[in-house]
PDB file of C-alpha atoms in Angstrom:
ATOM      1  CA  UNK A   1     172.397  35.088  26.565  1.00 51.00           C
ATOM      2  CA  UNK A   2     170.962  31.919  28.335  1.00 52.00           C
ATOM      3  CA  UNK A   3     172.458  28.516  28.064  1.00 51.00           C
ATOM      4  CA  UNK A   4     169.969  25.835  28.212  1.00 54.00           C
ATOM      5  CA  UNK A   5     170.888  21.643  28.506  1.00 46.00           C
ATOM      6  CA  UNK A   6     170.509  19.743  25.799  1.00 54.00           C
ATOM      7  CA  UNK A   7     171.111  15.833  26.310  1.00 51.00           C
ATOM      8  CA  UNK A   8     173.715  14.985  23.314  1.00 54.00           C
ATOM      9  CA  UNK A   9     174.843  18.308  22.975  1.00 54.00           C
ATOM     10  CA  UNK A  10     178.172  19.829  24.493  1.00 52.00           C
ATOM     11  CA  UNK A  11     180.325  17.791  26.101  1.00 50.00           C
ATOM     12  CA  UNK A  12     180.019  14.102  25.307  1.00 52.00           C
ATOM     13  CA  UNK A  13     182.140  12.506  28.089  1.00 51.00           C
ATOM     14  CA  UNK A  14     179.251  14.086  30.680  1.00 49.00           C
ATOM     15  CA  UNK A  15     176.399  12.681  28.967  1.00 59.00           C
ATOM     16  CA  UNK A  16     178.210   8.928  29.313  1.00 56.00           C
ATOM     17  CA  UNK A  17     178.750   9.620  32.544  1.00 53.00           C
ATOM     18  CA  UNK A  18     175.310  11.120  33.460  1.00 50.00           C
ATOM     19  CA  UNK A  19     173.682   8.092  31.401  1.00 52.00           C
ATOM     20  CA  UNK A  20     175.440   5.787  32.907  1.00 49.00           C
ATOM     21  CA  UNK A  21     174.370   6.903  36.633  1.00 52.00           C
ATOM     22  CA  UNK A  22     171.202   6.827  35.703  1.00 55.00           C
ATOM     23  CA  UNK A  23     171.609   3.234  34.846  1.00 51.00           C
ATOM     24  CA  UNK A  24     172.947   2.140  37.576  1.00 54.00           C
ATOM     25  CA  UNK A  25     170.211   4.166  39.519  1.00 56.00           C
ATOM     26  CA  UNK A  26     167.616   2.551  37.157  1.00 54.00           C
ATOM     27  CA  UNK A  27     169.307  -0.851  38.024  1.00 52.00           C
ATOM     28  CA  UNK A  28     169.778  -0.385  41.557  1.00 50.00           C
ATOM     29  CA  UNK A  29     165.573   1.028  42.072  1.00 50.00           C
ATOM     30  CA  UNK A  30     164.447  -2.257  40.169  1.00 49.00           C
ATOM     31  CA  UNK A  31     166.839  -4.751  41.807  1.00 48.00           C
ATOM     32  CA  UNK A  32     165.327  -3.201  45.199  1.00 50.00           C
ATOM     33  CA  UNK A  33     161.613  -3.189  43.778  1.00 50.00           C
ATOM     34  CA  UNK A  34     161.763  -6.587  42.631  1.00 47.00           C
ATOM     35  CA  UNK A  35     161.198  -8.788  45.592  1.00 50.00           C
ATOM     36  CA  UNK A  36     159.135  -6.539  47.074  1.00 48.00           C
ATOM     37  CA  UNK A  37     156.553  -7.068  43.970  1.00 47.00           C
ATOM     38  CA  UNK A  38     157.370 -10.864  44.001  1.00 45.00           C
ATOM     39  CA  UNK A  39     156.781 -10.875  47.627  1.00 49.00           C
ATOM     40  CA  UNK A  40     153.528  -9.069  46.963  1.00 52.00           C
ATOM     41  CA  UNK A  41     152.563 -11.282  44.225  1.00 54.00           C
ATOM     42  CA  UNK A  42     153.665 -14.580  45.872  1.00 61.00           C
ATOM     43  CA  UNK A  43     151.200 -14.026  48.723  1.00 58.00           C
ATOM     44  CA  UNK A  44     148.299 -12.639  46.468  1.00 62.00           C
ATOM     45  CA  UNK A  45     147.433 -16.932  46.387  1.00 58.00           C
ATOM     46  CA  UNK A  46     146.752 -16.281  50.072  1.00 61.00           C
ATOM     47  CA  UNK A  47     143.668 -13.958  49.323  1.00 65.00           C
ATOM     48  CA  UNK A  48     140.533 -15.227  51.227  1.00 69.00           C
ATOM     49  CA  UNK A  49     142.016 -18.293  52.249  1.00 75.00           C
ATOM     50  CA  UNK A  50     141.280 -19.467  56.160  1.00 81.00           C
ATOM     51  CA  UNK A  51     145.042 -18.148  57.188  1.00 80.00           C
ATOM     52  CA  UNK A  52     144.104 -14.439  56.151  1.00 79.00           C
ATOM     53  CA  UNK A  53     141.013 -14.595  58.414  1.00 73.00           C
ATOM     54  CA  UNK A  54     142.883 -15.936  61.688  1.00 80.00           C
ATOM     55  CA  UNK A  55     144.018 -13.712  64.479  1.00 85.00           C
ATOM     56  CA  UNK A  56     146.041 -14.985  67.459  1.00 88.00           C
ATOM     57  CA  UNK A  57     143.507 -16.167  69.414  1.00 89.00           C
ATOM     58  CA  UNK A  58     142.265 -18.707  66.489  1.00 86.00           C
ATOM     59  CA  UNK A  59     145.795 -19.812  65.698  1.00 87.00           C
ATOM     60  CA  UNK A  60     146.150 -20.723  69.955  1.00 89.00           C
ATOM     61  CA  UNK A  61     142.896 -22.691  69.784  1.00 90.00           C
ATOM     62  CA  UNK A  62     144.414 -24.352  66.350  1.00 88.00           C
ATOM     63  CA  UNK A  63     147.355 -25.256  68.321  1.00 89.00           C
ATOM     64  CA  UNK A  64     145.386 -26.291  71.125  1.00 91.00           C
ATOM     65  CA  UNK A  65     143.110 -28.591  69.019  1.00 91.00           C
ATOM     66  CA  UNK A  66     146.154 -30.160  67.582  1.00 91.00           C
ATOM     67  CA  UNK A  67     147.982 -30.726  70.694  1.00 93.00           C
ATOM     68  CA  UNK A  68     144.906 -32.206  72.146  1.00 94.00           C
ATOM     69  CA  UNK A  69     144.140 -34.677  68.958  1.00 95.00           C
ATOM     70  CA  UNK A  70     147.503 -35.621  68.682  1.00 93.00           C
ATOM     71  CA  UNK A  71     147.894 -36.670  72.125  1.00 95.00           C
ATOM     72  CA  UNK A  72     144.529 -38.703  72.063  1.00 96.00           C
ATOM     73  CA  UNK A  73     143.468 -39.414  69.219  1.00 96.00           C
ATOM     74  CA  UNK A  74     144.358 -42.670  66.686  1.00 97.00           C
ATOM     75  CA  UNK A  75     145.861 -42.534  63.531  1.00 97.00           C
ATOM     76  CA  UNK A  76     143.018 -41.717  61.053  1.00 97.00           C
ATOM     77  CA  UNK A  77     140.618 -40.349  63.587  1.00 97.00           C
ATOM     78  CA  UNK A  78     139.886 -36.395  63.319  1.00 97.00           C
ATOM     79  CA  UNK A  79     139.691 -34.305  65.922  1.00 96.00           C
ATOM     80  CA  UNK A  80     136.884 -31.128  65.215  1.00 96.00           C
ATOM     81  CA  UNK A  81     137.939 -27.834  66.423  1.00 93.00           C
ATOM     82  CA  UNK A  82     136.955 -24.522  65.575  1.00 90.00           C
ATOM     83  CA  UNK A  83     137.342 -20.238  66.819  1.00 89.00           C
ATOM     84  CA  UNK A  84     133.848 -20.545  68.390  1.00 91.00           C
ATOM     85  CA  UNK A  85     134.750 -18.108  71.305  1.00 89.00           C
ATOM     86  CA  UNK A  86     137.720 -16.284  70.285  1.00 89.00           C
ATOM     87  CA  UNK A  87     136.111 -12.755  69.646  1.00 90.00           C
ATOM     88  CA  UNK A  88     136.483 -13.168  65.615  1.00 88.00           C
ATOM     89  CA  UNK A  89     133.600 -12.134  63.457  1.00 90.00           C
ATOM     90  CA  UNK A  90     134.781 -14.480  60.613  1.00 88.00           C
ATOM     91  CA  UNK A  91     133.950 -18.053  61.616  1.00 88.00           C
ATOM     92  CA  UNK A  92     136.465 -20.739  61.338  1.00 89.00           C
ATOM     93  CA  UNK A  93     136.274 -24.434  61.903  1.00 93.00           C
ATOM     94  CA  UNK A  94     138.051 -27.437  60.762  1.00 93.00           C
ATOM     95  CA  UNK A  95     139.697 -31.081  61.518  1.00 94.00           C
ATOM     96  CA  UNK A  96     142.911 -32.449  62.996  1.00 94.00           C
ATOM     97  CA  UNK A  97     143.789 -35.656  61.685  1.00 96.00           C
ATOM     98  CA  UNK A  98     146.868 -37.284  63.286  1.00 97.00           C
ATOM     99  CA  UNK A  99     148.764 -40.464  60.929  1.00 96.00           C
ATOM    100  CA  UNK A 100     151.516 -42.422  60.340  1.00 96.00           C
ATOM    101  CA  UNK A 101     152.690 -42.469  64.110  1.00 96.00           C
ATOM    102  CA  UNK A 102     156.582 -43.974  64.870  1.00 95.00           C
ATOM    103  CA  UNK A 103     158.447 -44.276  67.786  1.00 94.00           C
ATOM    104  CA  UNK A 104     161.684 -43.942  68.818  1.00 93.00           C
ATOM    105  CA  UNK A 105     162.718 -44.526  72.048  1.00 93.00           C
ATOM    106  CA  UNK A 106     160.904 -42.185  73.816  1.00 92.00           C
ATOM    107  CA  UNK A 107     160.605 -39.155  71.197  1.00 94.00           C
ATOM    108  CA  UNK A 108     157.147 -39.922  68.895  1.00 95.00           C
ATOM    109  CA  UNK A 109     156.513 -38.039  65.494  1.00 94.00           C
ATOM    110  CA  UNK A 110     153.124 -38.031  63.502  1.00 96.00           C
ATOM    111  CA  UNK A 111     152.123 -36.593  60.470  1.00 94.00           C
ATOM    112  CA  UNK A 112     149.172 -34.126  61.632  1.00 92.00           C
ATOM    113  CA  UNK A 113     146.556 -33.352  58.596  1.00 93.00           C
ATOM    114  CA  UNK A 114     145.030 -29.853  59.774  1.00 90.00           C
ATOM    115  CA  UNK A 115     142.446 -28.386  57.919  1.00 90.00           C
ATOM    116  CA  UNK A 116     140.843 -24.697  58.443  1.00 90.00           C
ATOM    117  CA  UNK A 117     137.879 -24.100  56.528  1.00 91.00           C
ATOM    118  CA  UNK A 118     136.467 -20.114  56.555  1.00 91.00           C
ATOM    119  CA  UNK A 119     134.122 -17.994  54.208  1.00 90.00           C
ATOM    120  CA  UNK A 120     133.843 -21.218  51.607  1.00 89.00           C
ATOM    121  CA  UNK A 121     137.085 -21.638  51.594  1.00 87.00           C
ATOM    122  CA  UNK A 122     139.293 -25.013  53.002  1.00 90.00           C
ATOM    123  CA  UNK A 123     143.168 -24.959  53.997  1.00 89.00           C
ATOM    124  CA  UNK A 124     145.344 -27.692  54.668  1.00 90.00           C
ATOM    125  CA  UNK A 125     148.586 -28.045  56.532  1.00 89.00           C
ATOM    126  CA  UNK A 126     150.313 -31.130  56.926  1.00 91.00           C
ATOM    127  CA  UNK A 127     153.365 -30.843  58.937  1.00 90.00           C
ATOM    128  CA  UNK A 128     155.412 -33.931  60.629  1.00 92.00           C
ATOM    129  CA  UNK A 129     155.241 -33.380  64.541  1.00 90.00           C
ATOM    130  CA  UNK A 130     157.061 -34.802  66.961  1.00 93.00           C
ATOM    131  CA  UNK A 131     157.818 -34.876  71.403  1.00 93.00           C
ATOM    132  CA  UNK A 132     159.776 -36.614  73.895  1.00 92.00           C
ATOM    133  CA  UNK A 133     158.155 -37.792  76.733  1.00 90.00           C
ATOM    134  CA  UNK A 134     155.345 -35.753  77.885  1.00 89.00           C
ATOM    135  CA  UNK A 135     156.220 -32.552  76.031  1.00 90.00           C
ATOM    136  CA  UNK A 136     154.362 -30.834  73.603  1.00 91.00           C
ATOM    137  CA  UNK A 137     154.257 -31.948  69.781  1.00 90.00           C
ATOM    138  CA  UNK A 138     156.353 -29.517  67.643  1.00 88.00           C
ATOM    139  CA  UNK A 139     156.745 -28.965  64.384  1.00 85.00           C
ATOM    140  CA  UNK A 140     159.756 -31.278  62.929  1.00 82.00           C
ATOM    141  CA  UNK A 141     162.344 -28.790  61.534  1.00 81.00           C
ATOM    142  CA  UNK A 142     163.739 -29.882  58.039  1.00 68.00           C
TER     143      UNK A 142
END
């Protein structure tokens, strides 16, 4: 004679225990899924934007466009830059726009206004940059 498992059947305090495990199982898989799926979904925004399409060679002449405008140009005036050169198919191009210079001694922070534009799309950053002396701007950590 064969015994076969039926769930509710037989011995009660091994189904609790069984159903519970499985909860906390259950619990445990979706409390480990979950910010993997928000993570996913949180960046899905980032689809086709200008960011998606840069490699490290475009974010380097980015960085050098904005250290350049920064360090010459006026509050107001843009500064053109884009990956002309950098071995990327996907053309990018945009602006650097330093404002709202102050001084302090001698450490100076600016608001840069960086846009990327690629594939129809436009991107803008605008992080508060600062130096000392004759250093290079970096981003203000807050």
């Amino acid at each position: 004679m064969s015994r076969q498992f039926r769930p509710g059947a037989g011995a009660p305090a091994l189904d609790a225990a069984y159903a519970h495990t499985i909860t906390q199982w259950l619990a445990a898989a979706a409390l480990l899924a979950s910010p993997m799926l928000c993570y996913a979904a949180n960046l899905n925004f980032l689809k086709d934007t200008p960011v998606t399409y840069m490699r490290e060679a475009d974010r380097k002449a980015l960085n050098d466009a904005a250290q350049k405008a920064l360090d010459t140009k006026k509050d107001g005036e843009s500064y053109e830059w884009s990956n002309a050169g950098t071995g990327n198919s996907v053309s990018i191009k945009g602006t650097v726009t330093p404002r709202d210079t102050t001084k302090d001694g001698d450490r100076t922070c600016r608001t840069a206004t960086l846009t990327a534009v690629a594939k129809g799309q436009t991107q803008t950053w605008t992080p508060i940059v600062c130096k000392t002396g004759n250093g290079p701007w970096k981003i203000l950590k807050q």
